[in-house]
C-alpha cells in the first residue's frame, strides 16, 4: 500500500489501505442515523445503514472488492445480519406502512450499532489472499498427526458413547426435545466429545484437500475415519437438533475455502436454499420427539403444509424480540455493569468444583420473563447484542460485537486467508467461524464454552501428535540401519513440507 492510502490488489485493482478502508466504513456508518432522521424514523434508515455495514467489508477488503459467501469479509457480517438484522428488515418490508413500531425501531438501532462494530473489525483485520501455489506445511502422506486426529476423534466418540450409555439409548430417543438437553446437565465433559469429533472431521477434510492438491493418493484411513465420525455426528439430528449438522457443514466448507479449494457458488446457493427446508422439517420432527416415528413424520408433513411464509423464521423472531425487550424494559437481571462479562469466565468452572457458580444471563432472563417456563426446563433464544446493551448501553452493544468478531469469528479466519497454515489451525479457525451465527444470537458465556471445548480438542491433538512423533523417531533410531529407509520408501525421509 502506498502512503497515499491507495495500492494495487489482485488483478491490478486499486485498493485502499487498511486505515483508509476503516475510515471509509466509519464514514458510511453515519449514513444510517442520517437517513433515519431524514426519513422520519420507523427503522427505514437503520435498514439501509445495516445493509451498507453488511456489504462494506467485502467492498473494501484487502486485495480488492470481492463477494464470496465463504470469504470472512462476507460470511461474518452476513451471519450477524441474520442474527440481529433479518427479522426487523423483514418486518419493515412486510408492514403496510413500511415502518417499524417504536419499540422495534429502538431495538433495531442497537442492532445497527453491533453491525457497525462488526464491519469496522472485518475491515481493519482483512488480509489479501495468499498465492494459489502456496501449499500446506505438512507432507502429503499419512503422518503421526493424522493418527493423533483420528485417535482424538475416537476419544470424542467414546465420550459421547459413555453419555448415551449412562442416559440410556431408549430413554434418549423417547425423550422430548427439552428433555434431551436436561439429560446433559452435569455431564458437560462427556457431551464435549461432540466438539472433539467436529474438529477431527474438519481436520481430516483439510488433509484430504491438501493431499489431493499435491497430486497424491489420499490414504483410505482418512476416508474411513471421516465416514465413521460423520455418521456418529448425525445422531444429533436424531435428537432433534438441527444446528450441529449445519455448523459441521459450514466448518468443513470454510476450512476447504481456507485450503484453496474452489467451492462453486451454485453449490453454496443450493445449500442455502435447502437450509430452510431442513430447518422446518427438523422443527416439526422435534415437536413430536419421543412420540414414535409415525407421529414425527406426520408432524414434519403437517409443519411443511402449514408453512405460510417461508421467510418468517420463528427462531430469529424470538432473538430480535429479546433484543427489543432488553432495550425497552431493561430487566434488572444484572447486579452491576459488566457482570455478565465477568460471569462468562467464572461459569466455565465445572459445577462439581463450584456448586454455586454464577447463573448465566440467558437463564436469569428466562426466570424473569417466564418463571413457570423456566421451572419446566425451558429456555429462550438470547442475543449477544442485547447482552452488550444490558451491560454498557449503546457502547456496550458496539463493543461486545466488535470484540467477539475480532477474537473468535473474523480474526482466526482472516489469519488463514493470507497464508496457508497448519491444517489443525485451519480446522480450529473454521470451527470457531462456523458458529458465528449461532453465537451472535447467544451470550458470551456460551461462546466461551464452545471456544474452550475446541481449544482443548486442538491441544489434545497436539499432545497426541507429539507423543506419536516421539515414538516413531525413537523406533527409527533403534531400528537396524538397513531398515531405516528402504529403497523406494519415503517413510525415512522428511519431505520439504515436514512431517508431524
Coordinates of C-alpha atoms in Angstrom, one line a residue, residues 54 138 163 176 178 220 246 250 264 278 314 331 336 402 436 441 445 499:
X54 CA -23.0 -5.9 5.7
X138 CA 2.5 -30.8 6.3
X163 CA -23.1 -40.2 27.9
X176 CA -38.8 -34.7 24.3
X178 CA -36.2 -30.2 26.1
X220 CA -8.2 -44.9 2.8
X246 CA -25.3 -27.2 9.9
X250 CA -20.3 -24.7 7.4
X264 CA -18.7 -23.4 -6.7
X278 CA -34.2 -28.8 6.6
X314 CA -39.5 -18.1 14.3
X331 CA -34.8 -6.1 33.0
X336 CA -23.6 -4.2 38.1
X402 CA -16.6 -5.8 17.8
X436 CA -20.8 -17.2 14.3
X441 CA -27.7 -15.0 18.9
X445 CA -20.7 -17.5 28.4
X499 CA 6.3 -34.4 9.0

